[in-house]
Amino acid sequence: MLTQSSSSQTLRWQRSKSNPLRRQIEIFLITTQFLFFLWWDQLFRRNSAYIRQQRAKWLVKQLLNLGPTFIKIGQSLSTRADLIPLEYVQAFSQLQDRVPEFSSIEAINIIETELGKPITELFQTFDSIPLASASLGQVHRAKLYSGEEVVVKVQRTGLEQLFNLDFAVVAQLIQVINILPTIRKYHLEEIYIEFFELLLSEIDYINEGKNADRFRENFKDYPQVKVPLVYWDYTKKKVLTLEYLPGIKVDDRKSLSEQGIDLDQVIQTGICSYLKQLLIDGFFQSDPHPGNMAVDLQGELIFYDFGTMAEVKSMAKDQMIKTFMAVLKKDTDEVLETLIYMGLIEPISDLKGVRRIIQFLLDEFRDKPVDIKAFERISEEVYLMFKQQPFRLPSQMTFIIKSITTLDGIARALDPKYNLLAASQPFVMSITMSDNKGNLILNVAKQTANVIKQSILNFASKGQQMRQLQNKIEQGELEFRVRSLESERTLKKIYLAIKGLIYTLLTGVSIFTAFALLTTAYSKFAIIVFGLSGLFSLFVLRCLITLMIRDRMDKV
């Protein structure tokens, strides 16, 4: 049985990818327009959160129009609070692969070309209507002649050629904007190489199949976690055939409850399975959004999509126990050392900003779910910290941050009052139970004794606290801000006055130049210069009005 559908929609990026010059012009125009917006906002001091939200929405729309490469760039930037303002992070986090499906005729042609056989010889049935569609490809349900139900993931035509073209254009853009010192300090070349290496591996379905096999092997002794089997005889670089494992979307609380599935157990399985990936395996799914996870009728968790996996340095069991104890006693330095050991934080000379963020996370989220409003309290400080002292978080760390916040969102959708520590208890117990009993008791006793000892010393010795305060001041970890409102007001007035004076000079020069041009062969350009003088005069008027308003406010 074979059904076909030929409906398709040609997108803007699909039309332009066949013309490299047109594609290049399109990307450069959008980039120039966005940079102009940023310059205009800075010139007129339009720095409100609302303006940034509007710019971010506009940019998201343009990324969607530019297609797969830039959709993926936006999704990657949604994890980079160390590079971009919070408003852009929030807008990019909502960026979805809203790309229409391509025709089943095209999908069948790709399958037949890759696998070297007619579709009727490969599959007993093949559904033309895809189960899901995204910017990189789409998934069709099928049935093998041996009787197994499978899903066939098919890549879009010309995707690799489009990526290669976009890579070249983005490289040229980076060379151009690196002229600006404020941009150069972020080392965009390194981010560019890191991102495109990841993206190229994602469109290699053979690599994704190997990731799925490795992931399934890691969970072979965990029956509560399911990973689809790869059918290698039906898999090539642009076609991936997997076992069909249907399930309920992991954040669909209503459907899960109707099936009598224990929601707390689902939360525990999700949190513990991710802790295992991160701490024991050192190999984790870097994009665990609700579309990549499901729950079957037995309450078992199903993982899909292994195109974007990441690796970190795995930890020994005694290190894990030590880290859990550090979280319990809110030992910022110990947690920071663990993150550096795993390669998740770069050991730069000045880490006081990162230390403050870790302390905030331990204080706010150790015993309760992540609250976005709580993040907003330090979002401006975090952004300013990275702006003043820019350093790039390793990509693995940004993947972990994105994964944790995504998992937290899923858990909150199932149970708004869930507790992260309570959900991770089964994992902690499995670590302790699988360790040598004598070493375990000794290790836990030692860590517990350290917690008690530290608590007693902190409680009994106020002098020690004063010494710690003195050390922090000496090391520059505490910052004191002293402001004089009168001085600030005076400086602002001086700044506006100087700005007005500059615009006045520009107005005079442009008027003089325009009159001079009227007497030459270039008199037609005088109109343009007169227009500039008018623009500069508006700037002068704006400065004067602002000065008058501030003067009256100061008197009040």
PDB file of C-alpha atoms in Angstrom, residues 395-542:
ATOM      1  CA  SER A 395      28.926  25.202  24.364  1.00  0.00           C
ATOM      2  CA  GLN A 396      28.370  22.191  26.636  1.00  0.00           C
ATOM      3  CA  MET A 397      27.454  24.515  29.503  1.00  0.00           C
ATOM      4  CA  THR A 398      24.941  26.413  27.388  1.00  0.00           C
ATOM      5  CA  PHE A 399      23.429  23.092  26.280  1.00  0.00           C
ATOM      6  CA  ILE A 400      23.104  22.017  29.911  1.00  0.00           C
ATOM      7  CA  ILE A 401      21.483  25.312  30.909  1.00  0.00           C
ATOM      8  CA  LYS A 402      19.004  24.983  28.051  1.00  0.00           C
ATOM      9  CA  SER A 403      18.296  21.340  28.899  1.00  0.00           C
ATOM     10  CA  ILE A 404      17.773  22.000  32.603  1.00  0.00           C
ATOM     11  CA  THR A 405      15.396  24.904  31.983  1.00  0.00           C
ATOM     12  CA  THR A 406      13.498  22.812  29.404  1.00  0.00           C
ATOM     13  CA  LEU A 407      13.218  19.833  31.752  1.00  0.00           C
ATOM     14  CA  ASP A 408      12.141  22.171  34.529  1.00  0.00           C
ATOM     15  CA  GLY A 409       9.410  23.565  32.266  1.00  0.00           C
ATOM     16  CA  ILE A 410       8.194  20.049  31.467  1.00  0.00           C
ATOM     17  CA  ALA A 411       8.169  19.101  35.155  1.00  0.00           C
ATOM     18  CA  ARG A 412       6.285  22.251  36.096  1.00  0.00           C
ATOM     19  CA  ALA A 413       3.688  21.534  33.396  1.00  0.00           C
ATOM     20  CA  LEU A 414       3.069  18.151  35.049  1.00  0.00           C
ATOM     21  CA  ASP A 415       3.340  19.358  38.664  1.00  0.00           C
ATOM     22  CA  PRO A 416       3.794  23.086  39.407  1.00  0.00           C
ATOM     23  CA  LYS A 417       4.944  22.255  42.972  1.00  0.00           C
ATOM     24  CA  TYR A 418       7.546  19.648  42.131  1.00  0.00           C
ATOM     25  CA  ASN A 419      10.907  19.691  43.932  1.00  0.00           C
ATOM     26  CA  LEU A 420      14.141  19.115  42.034  1.00  0.00           C
ATOM     27  CA  LEU A 421      15.963  17.503  44.973  1.00  0.00           C
ATOM     28  CA  ALA A 422      13.047  15.172  45.687  1.00  0.00           C
ATOM     29  CA  ALA A 423      12.825  14.204  42.000  1.00  0.00           C
ATOM     30  CA  SER A 424      16.545  13.403  41.873  1.00  0.00           C
ATOM     31  CA  GLN A 425      16.509  11.197  45.020  1.00  0.00           C
ATOM     32  CA  PRO A 426      16.152   7.900  43.095  1.00  0.00           C
ATOM     33  CA  PHE A 427      19.286   8.754  41.120  1.00  0.00           C
ATOM     34  CA  VAL A 428      21.240   9.617  44.274  1.00  0.00           C
ATOM     35  CA  MET A 429      20.076   6.370  45.905  1.00  0.00           C
ATOM     36  CA  SER A 430      21.101   4.346  42.847  1.00  0.00           C
ATOM     37  CA  ILE A 431      24.589   5.879  43.017  1.00  0.00           C
ATOM     38  CA  THR A 432      24.978   5.093  46.691  1.00  0.00           C
ATOM     39  CA  MET A 433      23.506   1.584  46.485  1.00  0.00           C
ATOM     40  CA  SER A 434      25.759   0.600  43.574  1.00  0.00           C
ATOM     41  CA  ASP A 435      28.918   1.784  45.358  1.00  0.00           C
ATOM     42  CA  ASN A 436      30.975  -0.328  47.743  1.00  0.00           C
ATOM     43  CA  LYS A 437      29.060  -0.244  51.014  1.00  0.00           C
ATOM     44  CA  GLY A 438      32.040   0.395  53.289  1.00  0.00           C
ATOM     45  CA  ASN A 439      33.429   3.148  51.087  1.00  0.00           C
ATOM     46  CA  LEU A 440      29.954   4.586  50.721  1.00  0.00           C
ATOM     47  CA  ILE A 441      29.318   4.897  54.451  1.00  0.00           C
ATOM     48  CA  LEU A 442      32.771   6.368  54.979  1.00  0.00           C
ATOM     49  CA  ASN A 443      32.314   8.857  52.139  1.00  0.00           C
ATOM     50  CA  VAL A 444      28.829   9.995  53.142  1.00  0.00           C
ATOM     51  CA  ALA A 445      29.848  10.178  56.812  1.00  0.00           C
ATOM     52  CA  LYS A 446      32.848  12.304  55.895  1.00  0.00           C
ATOM     53  CA  GLN A 447      30.785  14.671  53.758  1.00  0.00           C
ATOM     54  CA  THR A 448      28.064  14.909  56.425  1.00  0.00           C
ATOM     55  CA  ALA A 449      30.673  15.647  59.091  1.00  0.00           C
ATOM     56  CA  ASN A 450      32.011  18.453  56.922  1.00  0.00           C
ATOM     57  CA  VAL A 451      28.527  19.927  56.600  1.00  0.00           C
ATOM     58  CA  ILE A 452      27.940  19.810  60.372  1.00  0.00           C
ATOM     59  CA  LYS A 453      31.395  21.157  61.114  1.00  0.00           C
ATOM     60  CA  GLN A 454      30.957  24.060  58.728  1.00  0.00           C
ATOM     61  CA  SER A 455      27.507  24.883  60.136  1.00  0.00           C
ATOM     62  CA  ILE A 456      28.807  24.913  63.743  1.00  0.00           C
ATOM     63  CA  LEU A 457      31.803  27.053  62.880  1.00  0.00           C
ATOM     64  CA  ASN A 458      29.687  29.527  60.927  1.00  0.00           C
ATOM     65  CA  PHE A 459      27.196  29.761  63.783  1.00  0.00           C
ATOM     66  CA  ALA A 460      29.728  30.036  66.606  1.00  0.00           C
ATOM     67  CA  SER A 461      32.335  32.333  65.121  1.00  0.00           C
ATOM     68  CA  LYS A 462      31.226  35.816  64.142  1.00  0.00           C
ATOM     69  CA  GLY A 463      34.891  36.753  63.951  1.00  0.00           C
ATOM     70  CA  GLN A 464      35.371  34.196  61.172  1.00  0.00           C
ATOM     71  CA  GLN A 465      32.509  35.737  59.229  1.00  0.00           C
ATOM     72  CA  MET A 466      34.143  39.130  59.546  1.00  0.00           C
ATOM     73  CA  ARG A 467      37.416  37.688  58.303  1.00  0.00           C
ATOM     74  CA  GLN A 468      35.604  36.111  55.343  1.00  0.00           C
ATOM     75  CA  LEU A 469      34.014  39.489  54.603  1.00  0.00           C
ATOM     76  CA  GLN A 470      37.429  41.150  54.785  1.00  0.00           C
ATOM     77  CA  ASN A 471      38.920  38.541  52.413  1.00  0.00           C
ATOM     78  CA  LYS A 472      36.124  39.055  49.898  1.00  0.00           C
ATOM     79  CA  ILE A 473      36.672  42.808  49.981  1.00  0.00           C
ATOM     80  CA  GLU A 474      40.411  42.347  49.481  1.00  0.00           C
ATOM     81  CA  GLN A 475      39.837  39.924  46.595  1.00  0.00           C
ATOM     82  CA  GLY A 476      37.417  42.301  44.927  1.00  0.00           C
ATOM     83  CA  GLU A 477      34.388  39.981  45.230  1.00  0.00           C
ATOM     84  CA  LEU A 478      32.335  42.678  46.968  1.00  0.00           C
ATOM     85  CA  GLU A 479      31.620  45.872  45.118  1.00  0.00           C
ATOM     86  CA  PHE A 480      30.389  49.097  46.733  1.00  0.00           C
ATOM     87  CA  ARG A 481      28.556  51.616  44.643  1.00  0.00           C
ATOM     88  CA  VAL A 482      28.438  55.248  45.858  1.00  0.00           C
ATOM     89  CA  ARG A 483      26.388  57.698  43.866  1.00  0.00           C
ATOM     90  CA  SER A 484      25.826  61.421  44.079  1.00  0.00           C
ATOM     91  CA  LEU A 485      22.499  62.371  42.545  1.00  0.00           C
ATOM     92  CA  GLU A 486      23.539  65.992  42.152  1.00  0.00           C
ATOM     93  CA  SER A 487      26.734  64.985  40.345  1.00  0.00           C
ATOM     94  CA  GLU A 488      24.816  62.630  38.065  1.00  0.00           C
ATOM     95  CA  ARG A 489      22.334  65.348  37.142  1.00  0.00           C
ATOM     96  CA  THR A 490      25.110  67.836  36.394  1.00  0.00           C
ATOM     97  CA  LEU A 491      27.008  65.313  34.263  1.00  0.00           C
ATOM     98  CA  LYS A 492      23.869  64.509  32.284  1.00  0.00           C
ATOM     99  CA  LYS A 493      23.294  68.208  31.630  1.00  0.00           C
ATOM    100  CA  ILE A 494      26.892  68.647  30.508  1.00  0.00           C
ATOM    101  CA  TYR A 495      26.551  65.630  28.218  1.00  0.00           C
ATOM    102  CA  LEU A 496      23.374  67.026  26.633  1.00  0.00           C
ATOM    103  CA  ALA A 497      24.932  70.458  26.240  1.00  0.00           C
ATOM    104  CA  ILE A 498      27.997  69.058  24.484  1.00  0.00           C
ATOM    105  CA  LYS A 499      25.793  66.877  22.309  1.00  0.00           C
ATOM    106  CA  GLY A 500      23.676  69.911  21.370  1.00  0.00           C
ATOM    107  CA  LEU A 501      26.795  71.926  20.587  1.00  0.00           C
ATOM    108  CA  ILE A 502      28.089  69.199  18.253  1.00  0.00           C
ATOM    109  CA  TYR A 503      24.767  69.041  16.412  1.00  0.00           C
ATOM    110  CA  THR A 504      24.747  72.857  16.153  1.00  0.00           C
ATOM    111  CA  LEU A 505      28.190  72.802  14.551  1.00  0.00           C
ATOM    112  CA  LEU A 506      27.104  70.055  12.158  1.00  0.00           C
ATOM    113  CA  THR A 507      24.024  72.081  11.230  1.00  0.00           C
ATOM    114  CA  GLY A 508      26.122  75.161  10.485  1.00  0.00           C
ATOM    115  CA  VAL A 509      28.699  73.256   8.469  1.00  0.00           C
ATOM    116  CA  SER A 510      26.036  71.462   6.410  1.00  0.00           C
ATOM    117  CA  ILE A 511      24.200  74.742   5.641  1.00  0.00           C
ATOM    118  CA  PHE A 512      27.467  76.420   4.617  1.00  0.00           C
ATOM    119  CA  THR A 513      28.368  73.387   2.448  1.00  0.00           C
ATOM    120  CA  ALA A 514      24.938  73.392   0.798  1.00  0.00           C
ATOM    121  CA  PHE A 515      25.193  77.071  -0.185  1.00  0.00           C
ATOM    122  CA  ALA A 516      28.694  76.439  -1.497  1.00  0.00           C
ATOM    123  CA  LEU A 517      27.459  73.565  -3.658  1.00  0.00           C
ATOM    124  CA  LEU A 518      24.769  75.789  -5.228  1.00  0.00           C
ATOM    125  CA  THR A 519      27.477  77.757  -6.997  1.00  0.00           C
ATOM    126  CA  THR A 520      29.187  74.655  -8.469  1.00  0.00           C
ATOM    127  CA  ALA A 521      28.392  71.934 -11.003  1.00  0.00           C
ATOM    128  CA  TYR A 522      27.261  69.733  -8.116  1.00  0.00           C
ATOM    129  CA  SER A 523      24.306  71.917  -7.188  1.00  0.00           C
ATOM    130  CA  LYS A 524      21.914  68.933  -7.277  1.00  0.00           C
ATOM    131  CA  PHE A 525      23.667  67.508  -4.201  1.00  0.00           C
ATOM    132  CA  ALA A 526      22.857  70.697  -2.263  1.00  0.00           C
ATOM    133  CA  ILE A 527      19.315  69.367  -1.646  1.00  0.00           C
ATOM    134  CA  ILE A 528      20.725  66.315   0.143  1.00  0.00           C
ATOM    135  CA  VAL A 529      23.025  68.451   2.308  1.00  0.00           C
ATOM    136  CA  PHE A 530      20.138  70.833   3.125  1.00  0.00           C
ATOM    137  CA  GLY A 531      18.186  67.754   4.224  1.00  0.00           C
ATOM    138  CA  LEU A 532      21.040  66.736   6.533  1.00  0.00           C
ATOM    139  CA  SER A 533      21.144  70.221   8.035  1.00  0.00           C
ATOM    140  CA  GLY A 534      17.426  69.935   8.762  1.00  0.00           C
ATOM    141  CA  LEU A 535      17.982  66.575  10.464  1.00  0.00           C
ATOM    142  CA  PHE A 536      20.822  67.982  12.579  1.00  0.00           C
ATOM    143  CA  SER A 537      18.667  70.967  13.561  1.00  0.00           C
ATOM    144  CA  LEU A 538      15.998  68.549  14.834  1.00  0.00           C
ATOM    145  CA  PHE A 539      18.663  66.886  16.981  1.00  0.00           C
ATOM    146  CA  VAL A 540      19.627  70.311  18.365  1.00  0.00           C
ATOM    147  CA  LEU A 541      15.970  71.055  19.166  1.00  0.00           C
ATOM    148  CA  ARG A 542      15.609  67.694  20.905  1.00  0.00           C
TER     149      ARG A 542
END
